[in-house]
Short mmCIF file of C-alpha atoms in Angstrom, two decimals:
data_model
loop_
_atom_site.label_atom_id
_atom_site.label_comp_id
_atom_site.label_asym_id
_atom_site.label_seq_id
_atom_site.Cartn_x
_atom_site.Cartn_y
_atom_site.Cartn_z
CA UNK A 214 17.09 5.00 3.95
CA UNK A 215 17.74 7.33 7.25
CA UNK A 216 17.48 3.93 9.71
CA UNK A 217 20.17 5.80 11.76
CA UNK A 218 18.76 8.39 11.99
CA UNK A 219 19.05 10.37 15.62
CA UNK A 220 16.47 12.89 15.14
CA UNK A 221 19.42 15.94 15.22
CA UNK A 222 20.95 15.69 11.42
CA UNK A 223 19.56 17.30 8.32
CA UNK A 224 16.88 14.69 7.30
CA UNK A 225 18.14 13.24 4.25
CA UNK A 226 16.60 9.82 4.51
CA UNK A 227 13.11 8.28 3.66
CA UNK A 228 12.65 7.24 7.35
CA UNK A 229 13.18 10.66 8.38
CA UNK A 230 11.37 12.26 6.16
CA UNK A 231 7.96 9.62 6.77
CA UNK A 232 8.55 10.64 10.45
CA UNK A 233 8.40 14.66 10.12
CA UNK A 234 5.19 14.04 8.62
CA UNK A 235 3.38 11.42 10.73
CA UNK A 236 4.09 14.18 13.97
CA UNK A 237 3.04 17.05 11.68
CA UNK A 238 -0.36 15.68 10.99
CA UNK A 239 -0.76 14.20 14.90
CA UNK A 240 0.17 17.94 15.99
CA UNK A 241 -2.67 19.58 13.94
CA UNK A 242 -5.10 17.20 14.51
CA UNK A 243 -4.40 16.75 18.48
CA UNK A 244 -7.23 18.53 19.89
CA UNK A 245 -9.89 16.10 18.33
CA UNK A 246 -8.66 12.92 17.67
CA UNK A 247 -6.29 10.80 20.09
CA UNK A 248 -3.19 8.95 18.69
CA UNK A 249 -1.17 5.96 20.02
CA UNK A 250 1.72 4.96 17.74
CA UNK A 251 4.30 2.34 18.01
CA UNK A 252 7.44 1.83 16.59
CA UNK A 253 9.19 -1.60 16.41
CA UNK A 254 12.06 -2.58 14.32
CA UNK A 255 13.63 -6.22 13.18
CA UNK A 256 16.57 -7.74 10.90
CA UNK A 257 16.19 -10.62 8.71
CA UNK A 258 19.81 -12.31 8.85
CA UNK A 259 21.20 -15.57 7.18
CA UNK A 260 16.79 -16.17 6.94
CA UNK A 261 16.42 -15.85 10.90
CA UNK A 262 14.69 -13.01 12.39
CA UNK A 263 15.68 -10.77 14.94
CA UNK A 264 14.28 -8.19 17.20
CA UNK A 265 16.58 -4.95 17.16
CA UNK A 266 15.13 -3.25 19.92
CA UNK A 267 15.34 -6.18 22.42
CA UNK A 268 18.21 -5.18 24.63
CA UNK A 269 18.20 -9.06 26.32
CA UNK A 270 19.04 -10.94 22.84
CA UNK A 271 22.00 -8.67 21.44
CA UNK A 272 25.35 -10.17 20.45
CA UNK A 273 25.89 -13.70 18.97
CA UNK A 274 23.77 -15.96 20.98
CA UNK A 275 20.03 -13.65 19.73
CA UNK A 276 18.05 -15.81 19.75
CA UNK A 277 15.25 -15.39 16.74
CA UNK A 278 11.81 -14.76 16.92
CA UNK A 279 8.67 -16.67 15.35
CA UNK A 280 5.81 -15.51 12.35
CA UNK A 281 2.88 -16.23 13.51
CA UNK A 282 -0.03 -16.45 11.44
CA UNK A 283 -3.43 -14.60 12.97
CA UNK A 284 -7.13 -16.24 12.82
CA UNK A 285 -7.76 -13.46 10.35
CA UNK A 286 -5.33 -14.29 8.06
CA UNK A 287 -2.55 -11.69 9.07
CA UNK A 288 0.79 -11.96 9.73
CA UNK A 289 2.72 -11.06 12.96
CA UNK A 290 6.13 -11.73 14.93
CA UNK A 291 5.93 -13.27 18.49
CA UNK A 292 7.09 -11.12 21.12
CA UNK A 293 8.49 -8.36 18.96
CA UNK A 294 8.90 -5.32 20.92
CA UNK A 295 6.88 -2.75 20.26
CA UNK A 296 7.49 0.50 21.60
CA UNK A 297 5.06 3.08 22.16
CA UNK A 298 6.14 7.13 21.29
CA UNK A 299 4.79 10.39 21.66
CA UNK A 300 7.39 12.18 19.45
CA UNK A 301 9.81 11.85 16.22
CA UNK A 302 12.71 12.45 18.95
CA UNK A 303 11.65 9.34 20.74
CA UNK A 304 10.97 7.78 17.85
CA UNK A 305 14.38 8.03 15.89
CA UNK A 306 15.94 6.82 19.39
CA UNK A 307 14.49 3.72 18.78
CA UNK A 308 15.40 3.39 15.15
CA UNK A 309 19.07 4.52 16.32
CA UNK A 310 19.38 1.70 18.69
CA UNK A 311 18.18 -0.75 16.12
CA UNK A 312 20.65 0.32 14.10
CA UNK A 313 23.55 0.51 15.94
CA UNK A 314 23.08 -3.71 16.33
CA UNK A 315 22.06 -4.48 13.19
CA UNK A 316 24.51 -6.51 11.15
CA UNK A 317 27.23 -5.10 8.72
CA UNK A 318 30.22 -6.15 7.18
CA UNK A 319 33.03 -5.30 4.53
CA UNK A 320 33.63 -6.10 1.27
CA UNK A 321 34.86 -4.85 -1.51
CA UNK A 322 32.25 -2.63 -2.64
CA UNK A 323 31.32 -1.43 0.36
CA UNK A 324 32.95 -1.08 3.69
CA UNK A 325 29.57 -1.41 5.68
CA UNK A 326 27.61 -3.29 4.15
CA UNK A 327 24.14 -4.33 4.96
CA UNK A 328 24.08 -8.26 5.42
CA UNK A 329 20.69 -8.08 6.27
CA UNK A 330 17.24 -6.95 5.22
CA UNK A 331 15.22 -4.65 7.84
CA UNK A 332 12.29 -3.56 8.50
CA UNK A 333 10.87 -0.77 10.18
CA UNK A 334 7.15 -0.53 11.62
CA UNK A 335 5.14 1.84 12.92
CA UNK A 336 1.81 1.18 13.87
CA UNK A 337 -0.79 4.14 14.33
CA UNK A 338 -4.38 3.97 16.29
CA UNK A 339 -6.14 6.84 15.48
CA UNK A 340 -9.59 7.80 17.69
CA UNK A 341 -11.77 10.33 16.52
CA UNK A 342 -14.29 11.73 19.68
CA UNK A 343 -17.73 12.45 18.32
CA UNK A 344 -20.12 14.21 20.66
CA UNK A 345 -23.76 14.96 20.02
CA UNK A 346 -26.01 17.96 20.64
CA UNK A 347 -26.03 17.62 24.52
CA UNK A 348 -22.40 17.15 24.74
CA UNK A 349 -22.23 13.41 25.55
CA UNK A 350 -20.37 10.97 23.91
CA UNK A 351 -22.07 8.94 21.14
CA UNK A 352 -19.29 6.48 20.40
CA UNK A 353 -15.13 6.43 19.45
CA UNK A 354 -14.40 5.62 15.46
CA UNK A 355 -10.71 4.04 15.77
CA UNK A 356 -8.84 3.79 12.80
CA UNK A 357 -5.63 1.64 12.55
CA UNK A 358 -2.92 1.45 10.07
CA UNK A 359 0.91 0.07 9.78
CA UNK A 360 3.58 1.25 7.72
CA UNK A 361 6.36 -1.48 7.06
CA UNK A 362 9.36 0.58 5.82
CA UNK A 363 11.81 -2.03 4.56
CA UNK A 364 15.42 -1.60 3.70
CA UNK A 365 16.64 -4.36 1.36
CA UNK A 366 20.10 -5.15 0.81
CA UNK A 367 21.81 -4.91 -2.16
CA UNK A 368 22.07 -7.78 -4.60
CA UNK A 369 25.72 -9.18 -4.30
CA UNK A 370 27.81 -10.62 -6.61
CA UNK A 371 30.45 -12.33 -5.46
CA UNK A 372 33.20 -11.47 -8.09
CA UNK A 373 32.75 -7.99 -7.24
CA UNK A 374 32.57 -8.08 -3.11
CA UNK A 375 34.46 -10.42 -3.37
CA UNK A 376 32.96 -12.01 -0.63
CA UNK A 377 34.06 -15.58 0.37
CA UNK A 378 33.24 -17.87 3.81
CA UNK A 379 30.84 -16.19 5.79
CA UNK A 380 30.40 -13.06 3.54
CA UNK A 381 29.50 -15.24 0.94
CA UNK A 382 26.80 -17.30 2.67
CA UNK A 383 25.72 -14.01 3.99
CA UNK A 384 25.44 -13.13 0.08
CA UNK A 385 23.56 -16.45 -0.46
CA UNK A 386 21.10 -15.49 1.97
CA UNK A 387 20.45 -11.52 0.67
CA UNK A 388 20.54 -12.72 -2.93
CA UNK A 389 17.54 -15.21 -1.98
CA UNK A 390 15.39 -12.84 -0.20
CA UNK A 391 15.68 -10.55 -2.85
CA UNK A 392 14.83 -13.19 -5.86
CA UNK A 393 12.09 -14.44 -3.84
CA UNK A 394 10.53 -11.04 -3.34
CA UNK A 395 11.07 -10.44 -7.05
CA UNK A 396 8.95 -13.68 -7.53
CA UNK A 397 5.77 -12.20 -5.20
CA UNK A 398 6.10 -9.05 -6.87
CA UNK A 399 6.25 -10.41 -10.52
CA UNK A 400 3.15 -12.86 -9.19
CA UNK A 401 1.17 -9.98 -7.97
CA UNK A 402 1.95 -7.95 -11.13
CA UNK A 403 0.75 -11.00 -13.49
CA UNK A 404 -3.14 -10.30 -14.84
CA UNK A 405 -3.39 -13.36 -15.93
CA UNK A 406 -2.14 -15.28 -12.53
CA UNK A 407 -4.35 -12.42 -10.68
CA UNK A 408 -8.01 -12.95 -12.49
CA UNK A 409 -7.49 -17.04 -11.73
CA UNK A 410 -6.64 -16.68 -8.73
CA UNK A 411 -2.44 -18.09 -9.11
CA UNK A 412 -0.36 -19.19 -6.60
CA UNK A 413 1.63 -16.38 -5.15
CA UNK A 414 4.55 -18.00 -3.09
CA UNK A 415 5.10 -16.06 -0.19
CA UNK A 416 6.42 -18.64 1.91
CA UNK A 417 9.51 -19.28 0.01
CA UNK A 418 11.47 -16.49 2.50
CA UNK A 419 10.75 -15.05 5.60
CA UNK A 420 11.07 -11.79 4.04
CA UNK A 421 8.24 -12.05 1.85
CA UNK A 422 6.41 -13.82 4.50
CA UNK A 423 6.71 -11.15 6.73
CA UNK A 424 5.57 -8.45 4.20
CA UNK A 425 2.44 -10.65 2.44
CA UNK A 426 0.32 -8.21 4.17
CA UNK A 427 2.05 -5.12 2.19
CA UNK A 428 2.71 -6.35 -1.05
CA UNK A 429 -0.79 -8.75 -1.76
CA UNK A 430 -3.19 -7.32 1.50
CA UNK A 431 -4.97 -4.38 2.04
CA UNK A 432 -2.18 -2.02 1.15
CA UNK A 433 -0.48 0.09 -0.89
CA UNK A 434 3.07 -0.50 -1.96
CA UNK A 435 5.74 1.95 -3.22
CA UNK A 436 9.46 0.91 -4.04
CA UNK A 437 12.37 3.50 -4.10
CA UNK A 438 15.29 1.87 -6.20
CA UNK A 439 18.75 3.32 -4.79
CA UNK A 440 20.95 3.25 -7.94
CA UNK A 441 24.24 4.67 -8.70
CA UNK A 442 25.56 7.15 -11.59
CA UNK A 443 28.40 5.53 -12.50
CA UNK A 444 28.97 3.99 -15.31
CA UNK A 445 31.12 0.89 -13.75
CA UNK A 446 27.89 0.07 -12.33
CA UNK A 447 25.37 0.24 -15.30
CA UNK A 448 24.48 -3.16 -15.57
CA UNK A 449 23.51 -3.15 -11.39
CA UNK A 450 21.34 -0.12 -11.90
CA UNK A 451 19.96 -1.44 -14.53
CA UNK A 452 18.77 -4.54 -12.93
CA UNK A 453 17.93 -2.44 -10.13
CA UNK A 454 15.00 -0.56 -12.10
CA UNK A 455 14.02 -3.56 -14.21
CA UNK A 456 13.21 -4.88 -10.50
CA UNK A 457 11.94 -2.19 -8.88
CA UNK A 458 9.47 -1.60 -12.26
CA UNK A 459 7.61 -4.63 -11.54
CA UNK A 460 6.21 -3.03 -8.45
CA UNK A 461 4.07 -1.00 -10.26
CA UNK A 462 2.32 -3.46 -11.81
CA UNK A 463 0.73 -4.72 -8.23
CA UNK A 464 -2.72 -3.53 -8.52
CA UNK A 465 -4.96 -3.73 -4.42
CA UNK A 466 -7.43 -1.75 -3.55
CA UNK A 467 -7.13 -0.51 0.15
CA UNK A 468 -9.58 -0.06 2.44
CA UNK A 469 -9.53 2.10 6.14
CA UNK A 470 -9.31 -0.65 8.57
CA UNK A 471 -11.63 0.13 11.67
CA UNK A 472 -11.77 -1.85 14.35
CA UNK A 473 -14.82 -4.59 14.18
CA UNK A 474 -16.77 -3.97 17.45
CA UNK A 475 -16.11 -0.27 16.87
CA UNK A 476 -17.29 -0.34 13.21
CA UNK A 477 -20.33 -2.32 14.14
CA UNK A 478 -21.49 0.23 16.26
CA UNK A 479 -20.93 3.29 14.17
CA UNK A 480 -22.98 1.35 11.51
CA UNK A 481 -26.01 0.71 14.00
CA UNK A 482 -25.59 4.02 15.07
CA UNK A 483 -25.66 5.84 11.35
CA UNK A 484 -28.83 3.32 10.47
CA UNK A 485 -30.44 4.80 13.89
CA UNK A 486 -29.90 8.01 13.36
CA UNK A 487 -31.20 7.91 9.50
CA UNK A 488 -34.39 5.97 10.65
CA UNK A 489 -34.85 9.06 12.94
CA UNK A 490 -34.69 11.36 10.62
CA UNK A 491 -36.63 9.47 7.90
CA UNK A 492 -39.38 9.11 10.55
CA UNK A 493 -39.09 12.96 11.22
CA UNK A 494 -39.62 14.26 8.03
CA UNK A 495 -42.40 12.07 7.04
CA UNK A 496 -44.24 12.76 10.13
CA UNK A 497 -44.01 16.40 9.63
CA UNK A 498 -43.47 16.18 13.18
CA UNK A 499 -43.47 19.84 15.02
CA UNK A 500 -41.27 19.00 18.22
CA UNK A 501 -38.29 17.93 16.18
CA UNK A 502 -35.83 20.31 15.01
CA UNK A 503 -36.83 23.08 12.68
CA UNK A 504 -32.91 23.45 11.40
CA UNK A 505 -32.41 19.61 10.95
CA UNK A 506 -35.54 19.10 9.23
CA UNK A 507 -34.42 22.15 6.80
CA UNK A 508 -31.05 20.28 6.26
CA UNK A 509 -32.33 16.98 5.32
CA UNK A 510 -34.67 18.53 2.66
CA UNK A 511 -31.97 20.50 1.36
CA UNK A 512 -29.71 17.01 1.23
CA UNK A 513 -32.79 15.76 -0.49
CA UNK A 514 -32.74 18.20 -2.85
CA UNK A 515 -29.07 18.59 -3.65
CA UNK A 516 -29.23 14.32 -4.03
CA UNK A 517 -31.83 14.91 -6.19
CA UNK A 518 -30.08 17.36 -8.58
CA UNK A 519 -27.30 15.27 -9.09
CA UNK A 520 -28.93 12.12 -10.02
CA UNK A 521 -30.50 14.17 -12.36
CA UNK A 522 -27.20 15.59 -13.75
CA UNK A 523 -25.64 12.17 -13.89
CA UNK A 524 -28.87 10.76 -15.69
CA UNK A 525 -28.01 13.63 -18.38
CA UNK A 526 -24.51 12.85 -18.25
CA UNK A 527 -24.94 9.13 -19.01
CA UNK A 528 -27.24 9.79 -22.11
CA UNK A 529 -24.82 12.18 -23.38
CA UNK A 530 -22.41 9.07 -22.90
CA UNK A 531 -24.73 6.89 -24.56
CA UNK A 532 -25.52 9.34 -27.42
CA UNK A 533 -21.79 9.56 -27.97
CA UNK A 534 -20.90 5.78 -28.03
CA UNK A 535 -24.23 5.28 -30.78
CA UNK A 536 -22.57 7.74 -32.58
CA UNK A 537 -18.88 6.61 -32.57
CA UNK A 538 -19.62 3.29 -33.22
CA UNK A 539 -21.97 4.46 -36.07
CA UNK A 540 -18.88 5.99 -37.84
CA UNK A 541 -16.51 3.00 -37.38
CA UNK A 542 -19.16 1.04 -39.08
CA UNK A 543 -19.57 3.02 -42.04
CA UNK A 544 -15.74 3.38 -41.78
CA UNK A 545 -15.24 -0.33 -42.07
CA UNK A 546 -17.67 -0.17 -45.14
CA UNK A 547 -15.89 2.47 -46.76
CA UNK A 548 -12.60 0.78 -46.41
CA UNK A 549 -14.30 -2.74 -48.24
CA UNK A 550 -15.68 -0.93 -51.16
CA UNK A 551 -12.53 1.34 -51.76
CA UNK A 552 -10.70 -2.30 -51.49
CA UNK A 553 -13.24 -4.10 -53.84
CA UNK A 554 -13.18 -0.82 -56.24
CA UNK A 555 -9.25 -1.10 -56.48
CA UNK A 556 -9.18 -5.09 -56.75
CA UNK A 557 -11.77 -4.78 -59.92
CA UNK A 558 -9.15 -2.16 -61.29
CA UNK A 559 -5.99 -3.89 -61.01
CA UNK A 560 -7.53 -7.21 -62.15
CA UNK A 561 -7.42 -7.83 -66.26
CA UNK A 562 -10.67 -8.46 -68.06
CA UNK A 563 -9.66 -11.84 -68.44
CA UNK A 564 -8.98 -12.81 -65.49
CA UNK A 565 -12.56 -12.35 -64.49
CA UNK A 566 -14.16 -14.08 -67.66
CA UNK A 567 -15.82 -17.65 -66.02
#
């Protein structure tokens, strides 16, 4: 997953890899639009949460932290810290400090092994300047967006770790998580459950609690399955995909979240501006703009063409479907007469005599 990652290796991991790009696209776009990301990062252990970049509640007396539930219906964590950056180096600090007090253990399998699910955030504020014809400002459009990169334990078996005492209430805990995640996911992925409206039971672990927002919100949701060649362990991987294959199923529609006051005023402001120019144009008026008045006509015009384009388009359509459903009507003729012909000439004389 790259969760240690300390910005100097070859990037190998997801995390990395997310990272390189998220600085690529701030650096081109940095001379118009202003960024402010943060980066915070938590463990889910024996169903308690804890906050991996809070220095004061290392060791074994951390003390958890709380999910709150927002007015809007979204989920957060109370007095998580969230760090701000300003580049991947500062960023994969962070993650590297996480890591290095997140819990592991060994078993059998695996020498350090996860005992926990984590999650890494990074939340992004994007704020496009738009100035007008005399240089002014007209408004700020801020955009905002969080990426929850999660990095699930592996299912455990116990006769294979062979994990016992602590391990194996460690394993009790992961294996939970995971079924009850597997649960949302097969929920979300259900037609049936979706079009009435089915209970989806995120509260049955604070994992899927914690990611309700990413798996059923306004999101979109991607699941890399980490499986292994060998054949010893063909029955894990192939549990592995059968899981991870019921994320595709989940079917949201995102949509750019904005933020309200701000998106408020860039609709007044678009309605103002279009009642301006509506009023322009069909006053003829000579003081306004000879070059905007020449661009509105030609948006006119070019609006104009296509609706006429589409209207073609959609009788072609319609033309089309007459005419396919035409031919699976005489079709379904054919096929009763050619069954009727061969019934009369299999049948003996006198078995149609009344």
């Amino acid at each position: 997953m790259g969760t240690n990652y300390n910005g100097e290796e070859p990037e190998n991991g997801v995390i990395p890899k997310v990272m390189d790009t998220i600085f690529s696209r701030v650096g081109t776009t940095k001379d118009s639009t202003e960024f402010l990301i943060r980066v915070s990062f938590i463990e889910i252990f024996k169903e308690e949460v804890f906050d991996l970049l809070d220095q004061k509640t290392t060791g074994p007396a951390r003390v958890p932290i709380q999910i709150r539930e927002r007015g809007s219906g979204g989920i957060t964590l109370a007095g998580v810290t969230e760090s701000e950056v300003g580049t991947k180096e500062e960023m994969a600090s962070y993650l590297l400090q996480g890591s290095l007090c997140r819990a592991t253990g060994s078993t059998n399998m695996n020498s350090q092994s996860s005992r926990s699910h984590a999650i890494s955030t990074i939340s992004m504020e994007q704020k496009r300047m738009n100035h007008s014809l005399a240089g002014d400002d007209v408004g700020n459009d801020v955009l905002m967006a969080k990426l929850h990169l999660v990095d699930l334990a592996g299912s455990e078996r116990a006769k294979r770790t062979g994990a016992d005492g602590t391990r194996f209430q460690e394993g009790i805990h992961i294996n939970k998580g995971l079924l009850a995640l597997g649960n949302v996911i097969s929920a979300l992925g259900d037609d049936k459950k979706r079009k009435e409206g089915g209970h989806v039971p995120y509260r049955d672990s604070k994992l899927t609690r914690i990611l309700q927002d990413s798996l059923g919100g306004n999101c979109k949701t991607v699941m890399i399955a980490c499986v292994s060649p060998a054949d010893t362990n063909a029955e894990e991987t192939l549990n592995t995909l059968k899981y991870a294959n019921q994320a595709r199923n989940i079917q949201n529609k995102a949509i750019i979240n904005r933020d309200p006051v701000t998106a408020q005023m860039q609709r007044m402001r678009s309605q103002i501006e279009q009642l301006q120019s509506e009023l322009l144009y069909l006053r003829g008026d000579s003081n306004a703009p000879v070059e905007e008045i020449k661009i509105l006509k030609h948006k006119i015009s070019l609006l104009e063409a296509s609706k006429m384009e589409l209207q073609t388009d959609l009788q072609e359509c319609r033309t089309g479907y007459e005419h396919l459903t035409q031919r699976a009507i005489d079709a379904q003729v054919g096929f009763i007469l050619m069954s009727e012909l061969t019934y009369f000439q299999e049948t003996p004389l006198s078995s149609l005599v009344i």
